[in-house]
mmCIF file of C-alpha atoms and ligand atoms in Angstrom:
data_model
loop_
_atom_site.group_PDB
_atom_site.id
_atom_site.type_symbol
_atom_site.label_atom_id
_atom_site.label_comp_id
_atom_site.label_asym_id
_atom_site.label_seq_id
_atom_site.Cartn_x
_atom_site.Cartn_y
_atom_site.Cartn_z
ATOM 1 C CA MET A 1 -13.507 118.825 87.887
ATOM 2 C CA LEU A 2 -10.633 119.224 85.463
ATOM 3 C CA LYS A 3 -7.672 117.014 86.373
ATOM 4 C CA ILE A 4 -4.684 119.094 85.364
ATOM 5 C CA GLY A 5 -1.050 119.449 86.337
ATOM 6 C CA CYS A 6 2.312 119.847 84.736
ATOM 7 C CA HIS A 7 5.772 118.439 84.591
ATOM 8 C CA LEU A 8 7.542 119.217 87.895
ATOM 9 C CA SER A 9 11.012 118.610 89.225
ATOM 10 C CA SER A 10 11.408 115.900 91.843
ATOM 11 C CA SER A 11 15.018 116.912 92.594
ATOM 12 C CA ARG A 12 14.060 118.316 96.026
ATOM 13 C CA GLY A 13 12.024 115.229 96.832
ATOM 14 C CA PHE A 14 8.411 114.140 96.449
ATOM 15 C CA LEU A 15 6.962 116.281 99.231
ATOM 16 C CA ALA A 16 8.524 119.468 97.799
ATOM 17 C CA MET A 17 7.134 118.522 94.405
ATOM 18 C CA GLY A 18 3.674 117.974 95.879
ATOM 19 C CA LYS A 19 3.813 121.397 97.537
ATOM 20 C CA ASP A 20 4.722 122.962 94.180
ATOM 21 C CA ALA A 21 1.694 121.269 92.642
ATOM 22 C CA VAL A 22 -0.601 122.667 95.335
ATOM 23 C CA LYS A 23 0.912 126.148 94.917
ATOM 24 C CA ILE A 24 0.112 126.287 91.195
ATOM 25 C CA GLY A 25 -3.412 124.885 91.480
ATOM 26 C CA ALA A 26 -2.589 121.457 90.064
ATOM 27 C CA ASN A 27 -4.438 118.283 91.090
ATOM 28 C CA THR A 28 -2.135 115.901 89.265
ATOM 29 C CA LEU A 29 1.553 115.987 88.287
ATOM 30 C CA GLN A 30 4.300 114.417 86.221
ATOM 31 C CA PHE A 31 7.976 113.991 87.058
ATOM 32 C CA PHE A 32 11.064 112.322 85.600
ATOM 33 C CA THR A 33 11.785 108.987 87.245
ATOM 34 C CA ARG A 34 15.513 109.771 86.893
ATOM 35 C CA ASN A 35 17.744 112.400 85.309
ATOM 36 C CA PRO A 36 16.130 113.077 81.884
ATOM 37 C CA ARG A 37 19.457 113.000 80.018
ATOM 38 C CA GLY A 38 21.658 110.879 82.246
ATOM 39 C CA SER A 39 20.698 107.714 83.961
ATOM 40 C CA LYS A 40 21.069 108.293 87.694
ATOM 41 C CA ALA A 41 18.038 107.633 89.836
ATOM 42 C CA ARG A 42 17.896 109.296 93.242
ATOM 43 C CA LYS A 43 17.385 107.000 96.161
ATOM 44 C CA ILE A 44 13.792 106.872 97.325
ATOM 45 C CA ASP A 45 13.245 108.163 100.847
ATOM 46 C CA SER A 46 10.210 106.288 102.144
ATOM 47 C CA GLU A 47 9.388 109.007 104.697
ATOM 48 C CA ASP A 48 9.385 111.644 101.958
ATOM 49 C CA VAL A 49 7.109 109.419 99.864
ATOM 50 C CA ALA A 50 4.761 108.875 102.826
ATOM 51 C CA SER A 51 4.517 112.654 103.450
ATOM 52 C CA PHE A 52 3.876 113.234 99.767
ATOM 53 C CA LEU A 53 1.131 110.590 99.648
ATOM 54 C CA ARG A 54 -0.506 112.163 102.720
ATOM 55 C CA LEU A 55 -0.452 115.605 101.064
ATOM 56 C CA ALA A 56 -1.743 114.134 97.782
ATOM 57 C CA ARG A 57 -4.671 112.501 99.602
ATOM 58 C CA GLU A 58 -5.508 115.723 101.477
ATOM 59 C CA LYS A 59 -5.330 117.909 98.383
ATOM 60 C CA GLY A 60 -6.900 115.459 95.938
ATOM 61 C CA ILE A 61 -3.792 115.001 93.796
ATOM 62 C CA ALA A 62 -4.300 111.860 91.691
ATOM 63 C CA GLY A 63 -3.381 110.266 88.376
ATOM 64 C CA ILE A 64 0.321 110.766 89.066
ATOM 65 C CA MET A 65 2.690 110.110 86.177
ATOM 66 C CA GLY A 66 6.349 109.179 86.043
ATOM 67 C CA HIS A 67 8.135 109.883 82.756
ATOM 68 C CA ALA A 68 11.086 107.757 81.592
ATOM 69 C CA PRO A 69 14.274 109.631 80.619
ATOM 70 C CA TYR A 70 14.717 110.554 76.952
ATOM 71 C CA THR A 71 18.037 108.749 76.680
ATOM 72 C CA LEU A 72 16.490 105.283 76.823
ATOM 73 C CA ASN A 73 15.745 103.422 73.605
ATOM 74 C CA PRO A 74 13.962 100.067 73.879
ATOM 75 C CA CYS A 75 14.421 99.382 70.143
ATOM 76 C CA SER A 76 18.058 100.474 69.774
ATOM 77 C CA ALA A 77 20.285 98.496 67.423
ATOM 78 C CA SER A 78 22.887 98.323 70.195
ATOM 79 C CA ASN A 79 22.597 95.447 72.657
ATOM 80 C CA LYS A 80 24.252 97.601 75.277
ATOM 81 C CA THR A 81 21.675 100.402 74.943
ATOM 82 C CA ARG A 82 18.801 97.922 75.007
ATOM 83 C CA GLU A 83 20.195 96.199 78.093
ATOM 84 C CA PHE A 84 20.618 99.529 79.838
ATOM 85 C CA THR A 85 17.063 100.528 78.879
ATOM 86 C CA LEU A 86 15.728 97.236 80.226
ATOM 87 C CA MET A 87 17.566 97.707 83.518
ATOM 88 C CA ALA A 88 16.454 101.359 83.924
ATOM 89 C CA MET A 89 12.815 100.778 82.974
ATOM 90 C CA THR A 90 12.494 97.672 85.149
ATOM 91 C CA ASP A 91 13.910 99.666 88.061
ATOM 92 C CA ASP A 92 11.589 102.597 87.271
ATOM 93 C CA VAL A 93 8.514 100.392 87.329
ATOM 94 C CA LEU A 94 9.574 98.966 90.713
ATOM 95 C CA ARG A 95 10.147 102.496 92.034
ATOM 96 C CA MET A 96 6.772 103.648 90.720
ATOM 97 C CA GLU A 97 5.203 101.090 93.064
ATOM 98 C CA TYR A 98 6.022 103.497 95.907
ATOM 99 C CA LEU A 99 3.165 105.531 94.386
ATOM 100 C CA PRO A 100 0.650 102.714 93.808
ATOM 101 C CA HIS A 101 -1.727 102.828 90.825
ATOM 102 C CA SER A 102 0.161 105.559 88.994
ATOM 103 C CA TYR A 103 1.224 105.886 85.358
ATOM 104 C CA TYR A 104 4.644 105.446 83.810
ATOM 105 C CA THR A 105 5.005 106.919 80.325
ATOM 106 C CA PHE A 106 7.830 106.351 77.869
ATOM 107 C CA HIS A 107 8.777 107.059 74.269
ATOM 108 C CA PRO A 108 8.420 103.842 72.229
ATOM 109 C CA GLY A 109 11.855 104.355 70.729
ATOM 110 C CA ASN A 110 13.945 105.038 67.625
ATOM 111 C CA HIS A 111 14.457 102.130 65.254
ATOM 112 C CA VAL A 112 17.689 103.807 64.019
ATOM 113 C CA GLY A 113 17.451 102.370 60.522
ATOM 114 C CA GLN A 114 16.394 98.825 61.465
ATOM 115 C CA GLY A 115 12.901 99.561 60.173
ATOM 116 C CA VAL A 116 9.547 100.129 61.881
ATOM 117 C CA GLU A 117 8.722 96.406 62.038
ATOM 118 C CA THR A 118 11.913 95.564 63.952
ATOM 119 C CA GLY A 119 11.390 98.602 66.191
ATOM 120 C CA ILE A 120 7.891 97.472 67.079
ATOM 121 C CA SER A 121 8.924 93.909 67.913
ATOM 122 C CA LEU A 122 11.945 94.977 70.013
ATOM 123 C CA THR A 123 9.894 97.470 72.026
ATOM 124 C CA ALA A 124 7.029 95.017 72.555
ATOM 125 C CA ALA A 125 9.462 92.288 73.638
ATOM 126 C CA MET A 126 11.047 94.648 76.149
ATOM 127 C CA LEU A 127 7.658 95.620 77.589
ATOM 128 C CA ASN A 128 6.936 91.948 78.223
ATOM 129 C CA GLN A 129 10.210 91.698 80.156
ATOM 130 C CA ILE A 130 9.591 94.879 82.174
ATOM 131 C CA MET A 131 6.074 94.089 83.334
ATOM 132 C CA GLN A 132 5.938 92.522 86.788
ATOM 133 C CA PRO A 133 3.221 90.096 87.970
ATOM 134 C CA GLY A 134 1.945 92.211 90.874
ATOM 135 C CA GLN A 135 2.530 95.645 89.398
ATOM 136 C CA THR A 136 -0.139 98.323 89.963
ATOM 137 C CA THR A 137 1.549 100.844 87.656
ATOM 138 C CA THR A 138 0.080 101.248 84.188
ATOM 139 C CA ILE A 139 2.712 101.743 81.479
ATOM 140 C CA LEU A 140 1.785 104.269 78.797
ATOM 141 C CA LEU A 141 3.191 104.467 75.285
ATOM 142 C CA GLU A 142 3.486 108.108 74.254
ATOM 143 C CA THR A 143 2.279 109.189 70.809
ATOM 144 C CA MET A 144 5.340 110.546 68.972
ATOM 145 C CA SER A 145 5.868 113.266 66.348
ATOM 146 C CA GLY A 146 7.771 110.981 63.963
ATOM 147 C CA LYS A 147 11.035 112.919 63.995
ATOM 148 C CA GLY A 148 14.083 110.924 62.908
ATOM 149 C CA THR A 149 13.369 107.206 63.162
ATOM 150 C CA GLU A 150 10.828 107.411 65.986
ATOM 151 C CA ILE A 151 8.255 104.649 66.131
ATOM 152 C CA GLY A 152 4.779 105.305 67.547
ATOM 153 C CA SER A 153 3.863 108.366 65.470
ATOM 154 C CA THR A 154 0.842 106.578 64.016
ATOM 155 C CA PHE A 155 -2.006 104.982 65.946
ATOM 156 C CA ALA A 156 -1.526 101.831 63.840
ATOM 157 C CA GLU A 157 2.072 101.431 65.045
ATOM 158 C CA LEU A 158 1.077 101.904 68.686
ATOM 159 C CA ARG A 159 -1.642 99.308 68.239
ATOM 160 C CA GLN A 160 0.866 96.818 66.858
ATOM 161 C CA ILE A 161 3.038 97.242 69.956
ATOM 162 C CA ILE A 162 0.062 96.885 72.323
ATOM 163 C CA ASP A 163 -1.147 93.798 70.437
ATOM 164 C CA ARG A 164 2.053 91.975 71.384
ATOM 165 C CA VAL A 165 1.968 92.902 75.085
ATOM 166 C CA THR A 166 0.774 90.086 77.344
ATOM 167 C CA ARG A 167 -0.328 92.221 80.337
ATOM 168 C CA ARG A 168 -3.052 94.168 78.516
ATOM 169 C CA ASP A 169 -4.540 95.368 81.814
ATOM 170 C CA ARG A 170 -1.393 97.402 82.573
ATOM 171 C CA ILE A 171 -0.744 99.062 79.205
ATOM 172 C CA GLY A 172 -2.243 102.199 77.670
ATOM 173 C CA VAL A 173 -1.473 105.320 75.663
ATOM 174 C CA CYS A 174 -0.593 108.905 76.599
ATOM 175 C CA LEU A 175 -1.626 111.247 73.782
ATOM 176 C CA ASP A 176 0.669 114.263 73.381
ATOM 177 C CA THR A 177 -1.210 117.017 71.524
ATOM 178 C CA CYS A 178 1.990 118.622 70.142
ATOM 179 C CA HIS A 179 3.324 115.263 68.983
ATOM 180 C CA VAL A 180 0.137 114.071 67.229
ATOM 181 C CA TYR A 181 -0.260 117.442 65.507
ATOM 182 C CA ASP A 182 3.366 117.370 64.330
ATOM 183 C CA ALA A 183 2.765 113.764 63.202
ATOM 184 C CA GLY A 184 -0.056 114.955 60.939
ATOM 185 C CA TYR A 185 -3.228 114.383 62.990
ATOM 186 C CA ASP A 186 -5.353 117.527 62.597
ATOM 187 C CA ILE A 187 -6.711 118.024 66.099
ATOM 188 C CA VAL A 188 -7.418 121.684 65.230
ATOM 189 C CA ASN A 189 -9.943 121.148 62.416
ATOM 190 C CA ASP A 190 -10.984 117.544 63.004
ATOM 191 C CA LEU A 191 -10.588 116.464 66.634
ATOM 192 C CA ASP A 192 -13.532 114.055 66.326
ATOM 193 C CA GLY A 193 -12.014 112.441 63.236
ATOM 194 C CA VAL A 194 -8.648 111.988 64.962
ATOM 195 C CA LEU A 195 -10.286 110.431 68.013
ATOM 196 C CA GLN A 196 -12.367 108.112 65.801
ATOM 197 C CA ASP A 197 -9.142 107.027 64.118
ATOM 198 C CA PHE A 198 -7.619 106.414 67.573
ATOM 199 C CA ASP A 199 -10.701 104.451 68.591
ATOM 200 C CA ARG A 200 -10.643 102.248 65.467
ATOM 201 C CA ASN A 201 -6.946 101.459 65.914
ATOM 202 C CA ILE A 202 -6.353 101.337 69.662
ATOM 203 C CA GLY A 203 -9.703 101.883 71.391
ATOM 204 C CA LEU A 204 -10.346 105.119 73.284
ATOM 205 C CA GLU A 205 -10.651 103.153 76.534
ATOM 206 C CA ASN A 206 -6.850 102.756 76.262
ATOM 207 C CA LEU A 207 -6.227 106.514 75.996
ATOM 208 C CA LEU A 208 -5.453 107.098 79.664
ATOM 209 C CA ALA A 209 -3.647 110.470 79.821
ATOM 210 C CA ILE A 210 -2.969 113.574 77.757
ATOM 211 C CA HIS A 211 0.155 115.705 77.440
ATOM 212 C CA LEU A 212 -1.349 119.127 76.715
ATOM 213 C CA ASN A 213 1.135 121.138 74.669
ATOM 214 C CA ASP A 214 0.837 123.666 71.881
ATOM 215 C CA SER A 215 3.250 123.232 68.967
ATOM 216 C CA SER A 216 5.817 125.620 67.451
ATOM 217 C CA ASN A 217 5.519 123.932 64.073
ATOM 218 C CA PRO A 218 2.826 123.271 61.445
ATOM 219 C CA LEU A 219 0.662 120.155 61.060
ATOM 220 C CA GLY A 220 2.718 117.181 59.885
ATOM 221 C CA SER A 221 6.087 118.893 60.445
ATOM 222 C CA ARG A 222 7.511 115.917 62.447
ATOM 223 C CA LYS A 223 9.406 118.387 64.626
ATOM 224 C CA ASP A 224 8.371 118.076 68.315
ATOM 225 C CA ARG A 225 8.884 121.545 69.732
ATOM 226 C CA HIS A 226 6.400 122.423 72.461
ATOM 227 C CA ALA A 227 4.866 125.900 72.697
ATOM 228 C CA ALA A 228 2.960 127.528 75.561
ATOM 229 C CA ILE A 229 -0.830 127.067 75.490
ATOM 230 C CA GLY A 230 -2.325 129.419 72.878
ATOM 231 C CA LYS A 231 1.103 130.555 71.694
ATOM 232 C CA GLY A 232 1.574 127.933 68.981
ATOM 233 C CA THR A 233 0.061 126.527 65.804
ATOM 234 C CA ILE A 234 -2.652 124.562 67.643
ATOM 235 C CA GLY A 235 -4.059 127.578 69.482
ATOM 236 C CA LEU A 236 -6.158 128.118 72.574
ATOM 237 C CA GLU A 237 -9.555 127.314 71.029
ATOM 238 C CA ALA A 238 -8.431 123.861 69.913
ATOM 239 C CA MET A 239 -6.857 123.215 73.336
ATOM 240 C CA VAL A 240 -10.124 124.147 75.028
ATOM 241 C CA ARG A 241 -11.981 121.700 72.765
ATOM 242 C CA VAL A 242 -9.503 118.979 73.783
ATOM 243 C CA ILE A 243 -10.022 119.411 77.536
ATOM 244 C CA ASN A 244 -13.813 119.565 77.134
ATOM 245 C CA HIS A 245 -14.176 116.671 74.698
ATOM 246 C CA PRO A 246 -16.606 114.106 76.163
ATOM 247 C CA ARG A 247 -14.161 111.245 75.494
ATOM 248 C CA LEU A 248 -11.174 113.075 77.039
ATOM 249 C CA ARG A 249 -12.473 115.360 79.796
ATOM 250 C CA GLU A 250 -12.209 112.759 82.579
ATOM 251 C CA ARG A 251 -8.551 112.029 81.849
ATOM 252 C CA PRO A 252 -5.550 113.670 83.581
ATOM 253 C CA PHE A 253 -3.927 116.476 81.527
ATOM 254 C CA PHE A 254 -0.232 117.304 81.899
ATOM 255 C CA LEU A 255 1.361 120.523 80.642
ATOM 256 C CA GLU A 256 4.900 120.177 79.278
ATOM 257 C CA THR A 257 5.007 123.729 78.001
ATOM 258 C CA PRO A 258 8.038 126.038 78.258
ATOM 259 C CA ASN A 259 7.221 127.699 81.597
ATOM 260 C CA ASP A 260 8.340 128.436 85.110
ATOM 261 C CA LEU A 261 5.991 127.702 88.033
ATOM 262 C CA ASP A 262 4.168 131.046 87.669
ATOM 263 C CA GLY A 263 3.661 130.363 83.970
ATOM 264 C CA TYR A 264 2.221 126.938 84.746
ATOM 265 C CA ALA A 265 -0.075 128.436 87.393
ATOM 266 C CA ALA A 266 -1.393 130.907 84.803
ATOM 267 C CA GLU A 267 -2.002 128.168 82.191
ATOM 268 C CA ILE A 268 -3.756 125.950 84.737
ATOM 269 C CA ALA A 269 -6.001 128.860 85.806
ATOM 270 C CA LEU A 270 -6.786 129.694 82.168
ATOM 271 C CA LEU A 271 -7.735 126.093 81.359
ATOM 272 C CA ARG A 272 -9.796 125.651 84.534
ATOM 273 C CA GLU A 273 -11.703 128.779 83.557
ATOM 274 C CA ALA A 274 -12.362 127.294 80.086
ATOM 275 C CA PHE A 275 -13.476 123.889 81.404
ATOM 276 C CA GLN A 276 -17.228 123.348 81.314
ATOM 277 C CA ASP A 277 -18.235 121.784 84.637
HETATM 278 FE FE1 FE B 1 7.390 112.512 76.499
HETATM 279 FE FE1 FE B 2 4.960 114.536 75.957
HETATM 280 ZN ZN1 ZN B 3 7.691 116.390 72.996
#
């Protein structure tokens, strides 16, 4: 069965979010661990979490993903920004333990002119500080489009970060289809080739989740603007090949497309229909 969900708001609590997921036919979901632009994290209500976990078990919702806010930058040139990022991500990972064995995805960062090498070593060093001995959460590096000074827009860069992480059992990659396409990986005409490249660099066993987004911009544009499924430059046929690919089909897929709940429900139904059981 296709494991698919979308990005949902947790602002009304976990149980409300779980109910939204059920309503739109999702069996997984993603949420921001704290305000995506600011920094505030809402207090966790353990009763709300318990009700959510009960609902998730009943409805078969699994592979849950927390997403770090966009404002963090583990490889910033500013000590203050890096310290804040360390504090927020460490706290996020602890909070994710309320939902044991989930995923926590983050953007590897912007080197802001310090160079890719420095970016990679700062981000890797921070990951080694964030990871906790008993943690059940797996931290995922997201594949980036390469806009500005983003690191992690090539599989080789992601591999270099992972290589320096000590807790290899709790690190993986979340592949964002819009981002890799904008970074120049042609998943429309050569999905197998792109996945072979991923496998050579990182190992497909480390590709643990997929952000399923169409793109508003052409291959290699380094733009990062998500389009609704089938409404962008990637197109529905290529998306359907992604969800059915033998090396990807077991993974959880998360839509981050411009949609309201009804729009997400329609995309989920469309993709379920196109999934070959
Ligand atoms: Fe992201
Ligand atoms: Fe994404
Ligand atoms: Zn994006």
